[in-house]
PDB file of C-alpha atoms in Angstrom:
ATOM      1  CA  MET A   1    -101.399 -37.111 -10.547  1.00 52.00           C
ATOM      2  CA  PRO A   2    -100.498 -40.841 -10.691  1.00 53.00           C
ATOM      3  CA  HIS A   3    -103.203 -41.193 -13.334  1.00 47.00           C
ATOM      4  CA  ARG A   4    -101.433 -38.653 -15.627  1.00 48.00           C
ATOM      5  CA  ILE A   5     -98.088 -40.420 -15.246  1.00 45.00           C
ATOM      6  CA  LEU A   6     -99.685 -43.729 -16.118  1.00 38.00           C
ATOM      7  CA  ARG A   7    -101.334 -42.157 -19.185  1.00 40.00           C
ATOM      8  CA  ARG A   8     -97.947 -40.753 -20.333  1.00 44.00           C
ATOM      9  CA  ILE A   9     -96.451 -44.224 -20.145  1.00 41.00           C
ATOM     10  CA  ILE A  10     -99.379 -46.092 -21.696  1.00 38.00           C
ATOM     11  CA  ALA A  11     -99.980 -43.741 -24.651  1.00 36.00           C
ATOM     12  CA  PRO A  12     -96.599 -44.328 -26.341  1.00 34.00           C
ATOM     13  CA  LEU A  13     -96.803 -48.055 -25.624  1.00 32.00           C
ATOM     14  CA  THR A  14    -100.268 -48.213 -27.182  1.00 33.00           C
ATOM     15  CA  LEU A  15     -98.990 -46.362 -30.256  1.00 30.00           C
ATOM     16  CA  ALA A  16     -96.019 -48.713 -30.599  1.00 30.00           C
ATOM     17  CA  LEU A  17     -98.262 -51.768 -30.239  1.00 29.00           C
ATOM     18  CA  GLY A  18    -100.684 -50.374 -32.833  1.00 30.00           C
ATOM     19  CA  LEU A  19     -97.874 -49.802 -35.312  1.00 28.00           C
ATOM     20  CA  ALA A  20     -96.535 -53.297 -34.716  1.00 30.00           C
ATOM     21  CA  LEU A  21     -99.969 -54.822 -35.286  1.00 30.00           C
ATOM     22  CA  ALA A  22    -100.456 -52.729 -38.438  1.00 30.00           C
ATOM     23  CA  MET A  23     -97.374 -54.294 -40.059  1.00 30.00           C
ATOM     24  CA  PRO A  24     -98.295 -56.811 -42.726  1.00 34.00           C
ATOM     25  CA  SER A  25     -97.999 -60.393 -41.584  1.00 33.00           C
ATOM     26  CA  THR A  26     -95.598 -61.042 -44.489  1.00 35.00           C
ATOM     27  CA  PHE A  27     -93.047 -58.556 -43.151  1.00 39.00           C
ATOM     28  CA  GLY A  28     -89.646 -60.208 -43.400  1.00 47.00           C
ATOM     29  CA  GLU A  29     -90.984 -63.079 -45.497  1.00 52.00           C
ATOM     30  CA  VAL A  30     -90.178 -63.772 -49.114  1.00 49.00           C
ATOM     31  CA  THR A  31     -92.670 -61.803 -51.174  1.00 70.00           C
ATOM     32  CA  SER A  32     -91.605 -62.153 -54.815  1.00 91.00           C
ATOM     33  CA  GLU A  33     -90.499 -65.001 -57.023  1.00 92.00           C
ATOM     34  CA  SER A  34     -87.070 -63.366 -57.426  1.00 93.00           C
ATOM     35  CA  GLN A  35     -86.673 -63.159 -53.637  1.00 95.00           C
ATOM     36  CA  LEU A  36     -87.659 -66.808 -53.374  1.00 95.00           C
ATOM     37  CA  LYS A  37     -85.152 -67.829 -56.080  1.00 96.00           C
ATOM     38  CA  ALA A  38     -82.419 -65.900 -54.246  1.00 97.00           C
ATOM     39  CA  ALA A  39     -83.316 -67.657 -50.978  1.00 96.00           C
ATOM     40  CA  TYR A  40     -83.231 -71.068 -52.679  1.00 97.00           C
ATOM     41  CA  LEU A  41     -79.834 -70.274 -54.206  1.00 97.00           C
ATOM     42  CA  VAL A  42     -78.358 -69.332 -50.828  1.00 97.00           C
ATOM     43  CA  ASN A  43     -79.914 -72.348 -49.120  1.00 96.00           C
ATOM     44  CA  PHE A  44     -78.522 -74.764 -51.715  1.00 97.00           C
ATOM     45  CA  LEU A  45     -75.061 -73.731 -50.481  1.00 97.00           C
ATOM     46  CA  LYS A  46     -75.906 -75.191 -47.069  1.00 95.00           C
ATOM     47  CA  TYR A  47     -76.671 -78.630 -48.514  1.00 96.00           C
ATOM     48  CA  VAL A  48     -73.764 -79.128 -50.907  1.00 96.00           C
ATOM     49  CA  GLU A  49     -70.151 -79.974 -50.045  1.00 94.00           C
ATOM     50  CA  TRP A  50     -67.242 -78.655 -52.123  1.00 94.00           C
ATOM     51  CA  PRO A  51     -63.748 -80.147 -52.213  1.00 92.00           C
ATOM     52  CA  GLY A  52     -61.061 -78.286 -50.252  1.00 86.00           C
ATOM     53  CA  THR A  53     -61.516 -75.507 -47.736  1.00 82.00           C
ATOM     54  CA  ARG A  54     -62.015 -71.800 -48.312  1.00 85.00           C
ATOM     55  CA  SER A  55     -62.835 -68.840 -46.128  1.00 88.00           C
ATOM     56  CA  THR A  56     -65.431 -67.547 -48.610  1.00 93.00           C
ATOM     57  CA  ILE A  57     -68.161 -69.026 -50.776  1.00 95.00           C
ATOM     58  CA  SER A  58     -69.205 -67.238 -53.969  1.00 96.00           C
ATOM     59  CA  ILE A  59     -72.427 -67.173 -55.929  1.00 97.00           C
ATOM     60  CA  CYS A  60     -71.709 -65.967 -59.436  1.00 97.00           C
ATOM     61  CA  LEU A  61     -74.456 -64.508 -61.588  1.00 97.00           C
ATOM     62  CA  PHE A  62     -74.176 -64.895 -65.346  1.00 96.00           C
ATOM     63  CA  GLY A  63     -75.546 -62.531 -67.961  1.00 91.00           C
ATOM     64  CA  ARG A  64     -78.761 -60.545 -67.790  1.00 89.00           C
ATOM     65  CA  GLU A  65     -80.165 -61.679 -64.462  1.00 85.00           C
ATOM     66  CA  ASN A  66     -82.428 -60.012 -61.916  1.00 89.00           C
ATOM     67  CA  LEU A  67     -81.406 -61.795 -58.701  1.00 93.00           C
ATOM     68  CA  GLY A  68     -78.470 -59.507 -57.863  1.00 93.00           C
ATOM     69  CA  PRO A  69     -80.516 -56.998 -55.852  1.00 95.00           C
ATOM     70  CA  TYR A  70     -82.210 -59.816 -53.919  1.00 96.00           C
ATOM     71  CA  LEU A  71     -78.938 -61.601 -53.181  1.00 96.00           C
ATOM     72  CA  ALA A  72     -77.241 -58.385 -52.028  1.00 95.00           C
ATOM     73  CA  SER A  73     -78.828 -58.677 -48.581  1.00 94.00           C
ATOM     74  CA  TYR A  74     -77.127 -62.064 -48.117  1.00 96.00           C
ATOM     75  CA  GLU A  75     -73.639 -60.767 -48.985  1.00 96.00           C
ATOM     76  CA  GLY A  76     -71.239 -61.151 -46.056  1.00 96.00           C
ATOM     77  CA  ARG A  77     -73.378 -63.674 -44.177  1.00 96.00           C
ATOM     78  CA  LEU A  78     -71.764 -66.876 -42.988  1.00 95.00           C
ATOM     79  CA  ILE A  79     -72.830 -70.013 -44.846  1.00 92.00           C
ATOM     80  CA  ALA A  80     -71.375 -73.196 -43.353  1.00 86.00           C
ATOM     81  CA  GLY A  81     -68.722 -71.041 -41.668  1.00 90.00           C
ATOM     82  CA  ARG A  82     -67.715 -69.218 -44.860  1.00 93.00           C
ATOM     83  CA  GLU A  83     -68.431 -65.625 -45.846  1.00 96.00           C
ATOM     84  CA  LEU A  84     -70.844 -65.338 -48.769  1.00 97.00           C
ATOM     85  CA  ARG A  85     -69.810 -63.265 -51.784  1.00 97.00           C
ATOM     86  CA  ILE A  86     -72.021 -62.339 -54.739  1.00 97.00           C
ATOM     87  CA  ARG A  87     -70.614 -61.255 -58.090  1.00 95.00           C
ATOM     88  CA  LYS A  88     -71.414 -61.050 -61.792  1.00 96.00           C
ATOM     89  CA  VAL A  89     -69.496 -63.007 -64.414  1.00 95.00           C
ATOM     90  CA  SER A  90     -69.538 -62.929 -68.201  1.00 93.00           C
ATOM     91  CA  SER A  91     -66.684 -65.184 -69.353  1.00 93.00           C
ATOM     92  CA  PRO A  92     -65.003 -68.503 -68.457  1.00 93.00           C
ATOM     93  CA  ASP A  93     -61.897 -66.833 -67.017  1.00 93.00           C
ATOM     94  CA  GLN A  94     -64.044 -65.214 -64.289  1.00 94.00           C
ATOM     95  CA  LEU A  95     -65.312 -68.527 -62.878  1.00 94.00           C
ATOM     96  CA  SER A  96     -62.249 -69.685 -60.939  1.00 87.00           C
ATOM     97  CA  ASP A  97     -63.548 -68.746 -57.486  1.00 90.00           C
ATOM     98  CA  CYS A  98     -67.264 -69.476 -58.069  1.00 95.00           C
ATOM     99  CA  GLN A  99     -68.882 -72.221 -56.013  1.00 96.00           C
ATOM    100  CA  ALA A 100     -72.364 -71.651 -57.461  1.00 97.00           C
ATOM    101  CA  LEU A 101     -73.284 -70.205 -60.838  1.00 98.00           C
ATOM    102  CA  PHE A 102     -76.783 -68.939 -61.596  1.00 98.00           C
ATOM    103  CA  ILE A 103     -77.731 -68.823 -65.285  1.00 97.00           C
ATOM    104  CA  PRO A 104     -81.081 -67.028 -65.771  1.00 96.00           C
ATOM    105  CA  ASP A 105     -83.729 -67.960 -68.317  1.00 95.00           C
ATOM    106  CA  THR A 106     -82.815 -64.774 -70.218  1.00 94.00           C
ATOM    107  CA  GLU A 107     -79.563 -66.574 -71.171  1.00 94.00           C
ATOM    108  CA  GLU A 108     -81.195 -69.834 -72.285  1.00 93.00           C
ATOM    109  CA  ALA A 109     -79.546 -69.655 -75.723  1.00 94.00           C
ATOM    110  CA  ARG A 110     -76.084 -69.621 -74.104  1.00 95.00           C
ATOM    111  CA  ILE A 111     -76.614 -72.375 -71.517  1.00 95.00           C
ATOM    112  CA  GLY A 112     -74.803 -75.042 -73.548  1.00 95.00           C
ATOM    113  CA  ALA A 113     -71.686 -72.869 -73.865  1.00 95.00           C
ATOM    114  CA  VAL A 114     -71.701 -71.906 -70.172  1.00 96.00           C
ATOM    115  CA  LEU A 115     -72.101 -75.544 -69.094  1.00 97.00           C
ATOM    116  CA  ARG A 116     -69.074 -76.444 -71.233  1.00 95.00           C
ATOM    117  CA  TRP A 117     -67.091 -73.711 -69.427  1.00 95.00           C
ATOM    118  CA  VAL A 118     -67.762 -75.316 -66.045  1.00 95.00           C
ATOM    119  CA  ASP A 119     -67.675 -78.990 -67.058  1.00 92.00           C
ATOM    120  CA  ARG A 120     -65.990 -81.072 -64.329  1.00 88.00           C
ATOM    121  CA  GLN A 121     -65.251 -77.986 -62.209  1.00 94.00           C
ATOM    122  CA  PRO A 122     -66.529 -77.881 -58.596  1.00 96.00           C
ATOM    123  CA  ILE A 123     -69.260 -75.366 -59.467  1.00 97.00           C
ATOM    124  CA  LEU A 124     -72.929 -75.913 -58.645  1.00 98.00           C
ATOM    125  CA  THR A 125     -74.924 -74.728 -61.664  1.00 98.00           C
ATOM    126  CA  VAL A 126     -78.445 -73.433 -61.074  1.00 98.00           C
ATOM    127  CA  SER A 127     -80.979 -72.002 -63.511  1.00 97.00           C
ATOM    128  CA  ASP A 128     -84.642 -71.148 -63.801  1.00 96.00           C
ATOM    129  CA  VAL A 129     -84.846 -72.754 -67.259  1.00 96.00           C
ATOM    130  CA  GLU A 130     -87.230 -75.701 -67.008  1.00 94.00           C
ATOM    131  CA  THR A 131     -85.064 -78.046 -69.137  1.00 95.00           C
ATOM    132  CA  PHE A 132     -81.818 -77.164 -67.333  1.00 97.00           C
ATOM    133  CA  VAL A 133     -81.170 -80.520 -65.630  1.00 97.00           C
ATOM    134  CA  ARG A 134     -81.981 -82.365 -68.845  1.00 95.00           C
ATOM    135  CA  ASP A 135     -79.461 -80.112 -70.631  1.00 95.00           C
ATOM    136  CA  GLY A 136     -76.721 -81.035 -68.122  1.00 96.00           C
ATOM    137  CA  GLY A 137     -77.169 -78.430 -65.387  1.00 97.00           C
ATOM    138  CA  ALA A 138     -77.189 -79.367 -61.700  1.00 98.00           C
ATOM    139  CA  ILE A 139     -80.353 -77.706 -60.329  1.00 98.00           C
ATOM    140  CA  ALA A 140     -83.377 -76.233 -62.113  1.00 98.00           C
ATOM    141  CA  LEU A 141     -85.793 -73.952 -60.274  1.00 97.00           C
ATOM    142  CA  ILE A 142     -89.250 -74.863 -61.605  1.00 96.00           C
ATOM    143  CA  ARG A 143     -92.628 -73.141 -61.231  1.00 92.00           C
ATOM    144  CA  ASN A 144     -95.052 -76.045 -60.658  1.00 90.00           C
ATOM    145  CA  GLU A 145     -98.666 -75.839 -59.515  1.00 88.00           C
ATOM    146  CA  GLY A 146     -98.168 -72.259 -58.355  1.00 88.00           C
ATOM    147  CA  ARG A 147     -95.103 -73.149 -56.263  1.00 92.00           C
ATOM    148  CA  LEU A 148     -91.395 -72.807 -56.849  1.00 94.00           C
ATOM    149  CA  GLN A 149     -89.728 -76.209 -56.670  1.00 96.00           C
ATOM    150  CA  PHE A 150     -86.454 -77.646 -57.905  1.00 97.00           C
ATOM    151  CA  ASP A 151     -85.157 -80.571 -59.921  1.00 97.00           C
ATOM    152  CA  VAL A 152     -81.669 -82.038 -59.423  1.00 97.00           C
ATOM    153  CA  ASN A 153     -79.289 -83.774 -61.807  1.00 97.00           C
ATOM    154  CA  ALA A 154     -77.287 -85.909 -59.364  1.00 96.00           C
ATOM    155  CA  GLU A 155     -74.911 -87.107 -62.092  1.00 96.00           C
ATOM    156  CA  THR A 156     -73.919 -83.505 -62.918  1.00 96.00           C
ATOM    157  CA  ILE A 157     -73.325 -82.765 -59.242  1.00 97.00           C
ATOM    158  CA  SER A 158     -71.151 -85.865 -58.893  1.00 96.00           C
ATOM    159  CA  ARG A 159     -69.214 -85.067 -62.094  1.00 95.00           C
ATOM    160  CA  ALA A 160     -68.432 -81.625 -60.599  1.00 96.00           C
ATOM    161  CA  ASN A 161     -66.906 -83.413 -57.575  1.00 96.00           C
ATOM    162  CA  LEU A 162     -69.648 -82.026 -55.315  1.00 96.00           C
ATOM    163  CA  LYS A 163     -71.766 -83.877 -52.793  1.00 96.00           C
ATOM    164  CA  ALA A 164     -75.437 -83.008 -52.324  1.00 96.00           C
ATOM    165  CA  SER A 165     -76.975 -83.902 -48.981  1.00 96.00           C
ATOM    166  CA  SER A 166     -79.689 -86.530 -48.882  1.00 95.00           C
ATOM    167  CA  GLN A 167     -81.941 -83.915 -47.228  1.00 95.00           C
ATOM    168  CA  MET A 168     -81.747 -81.684 -50.293  1.00 96.00           C
ATOM    169  CA  LEU A 169     -82.333 -84.592 -52.650  1.00 96.00           C
ATOM    170  CA  ARG A 170     -85.436 -85.631 -50.687  1.00 96.00           C
ATOM    171  CA  LEU A 171     -86.857 -82.113 -51.030  1.00 95.00           C
ATOM    172  CA  ALA A 172     -86.350 -82.043 -54.803  1.00 96.00           C
ATOM    173  CA  ARG A 173     -89.365 -82.444 -57.026  1.00 96.00           C
ATOM    174  CA  GLN A 174     -87.354 -84.792 -59.237  1.00 95.00           C
ATOM    175  CA  VAL A 175     -83.848 -86.258 -59.098  1.00 96.00           C
ATOM    176  CA  THR A 176     -82.271 -87.562 -62.291  1.00 94.00           C
ATOM    177  CA  GLY A 177     -78.982 -89.345 -62.795  1.00 88.00           C
ATOM    178  CA  ALA A 178     -79.073 -91.366 -59.562  1.00 70.00           C
ATOM    179  CA  ALA A 179     -81.422 -92.934 -57.075  1.00 48.00           C
ATOM    180  CA  ARG A 180     -82.717 -90.810 -54.207  1.00 49.00           C
TER     181      ARG A 180
END
């Protein structure tokens, strides 16, 4: 009799352990480039200081982008004590409460205009266009040697009245506009 009771307890535990071990080792990890870009975008918010205080922090997505679904899981989380909001924008009048603005490579032809919209505003501009920092953007997400890395234009960040942490600048592949 005690043997049957033990078997009833062990069988479900064995099944649960088998299912847990069958899970891919990447479960919960970033698995696509878009997921990785979304994670970078959220993490940049932790290493940049904005003037003033707010209860929320907003990532705005411009144009035809594909990060929205990947950023949705971050919505509502606290970043540096502020609730994260994600929203789409398409014109300059929608940028007033954006702290970060992502401009995808699909909008490369409009980057110059969008950067003029945000010039000298406390908005961290991020793009996956390789020449973005050279064109006046703050952070470019770059595919390099099979890895996603980022370049920083420190002068653009300073002109926006933002302060990037030295930790973030050390992790950048390249920093232009100021010494590391």
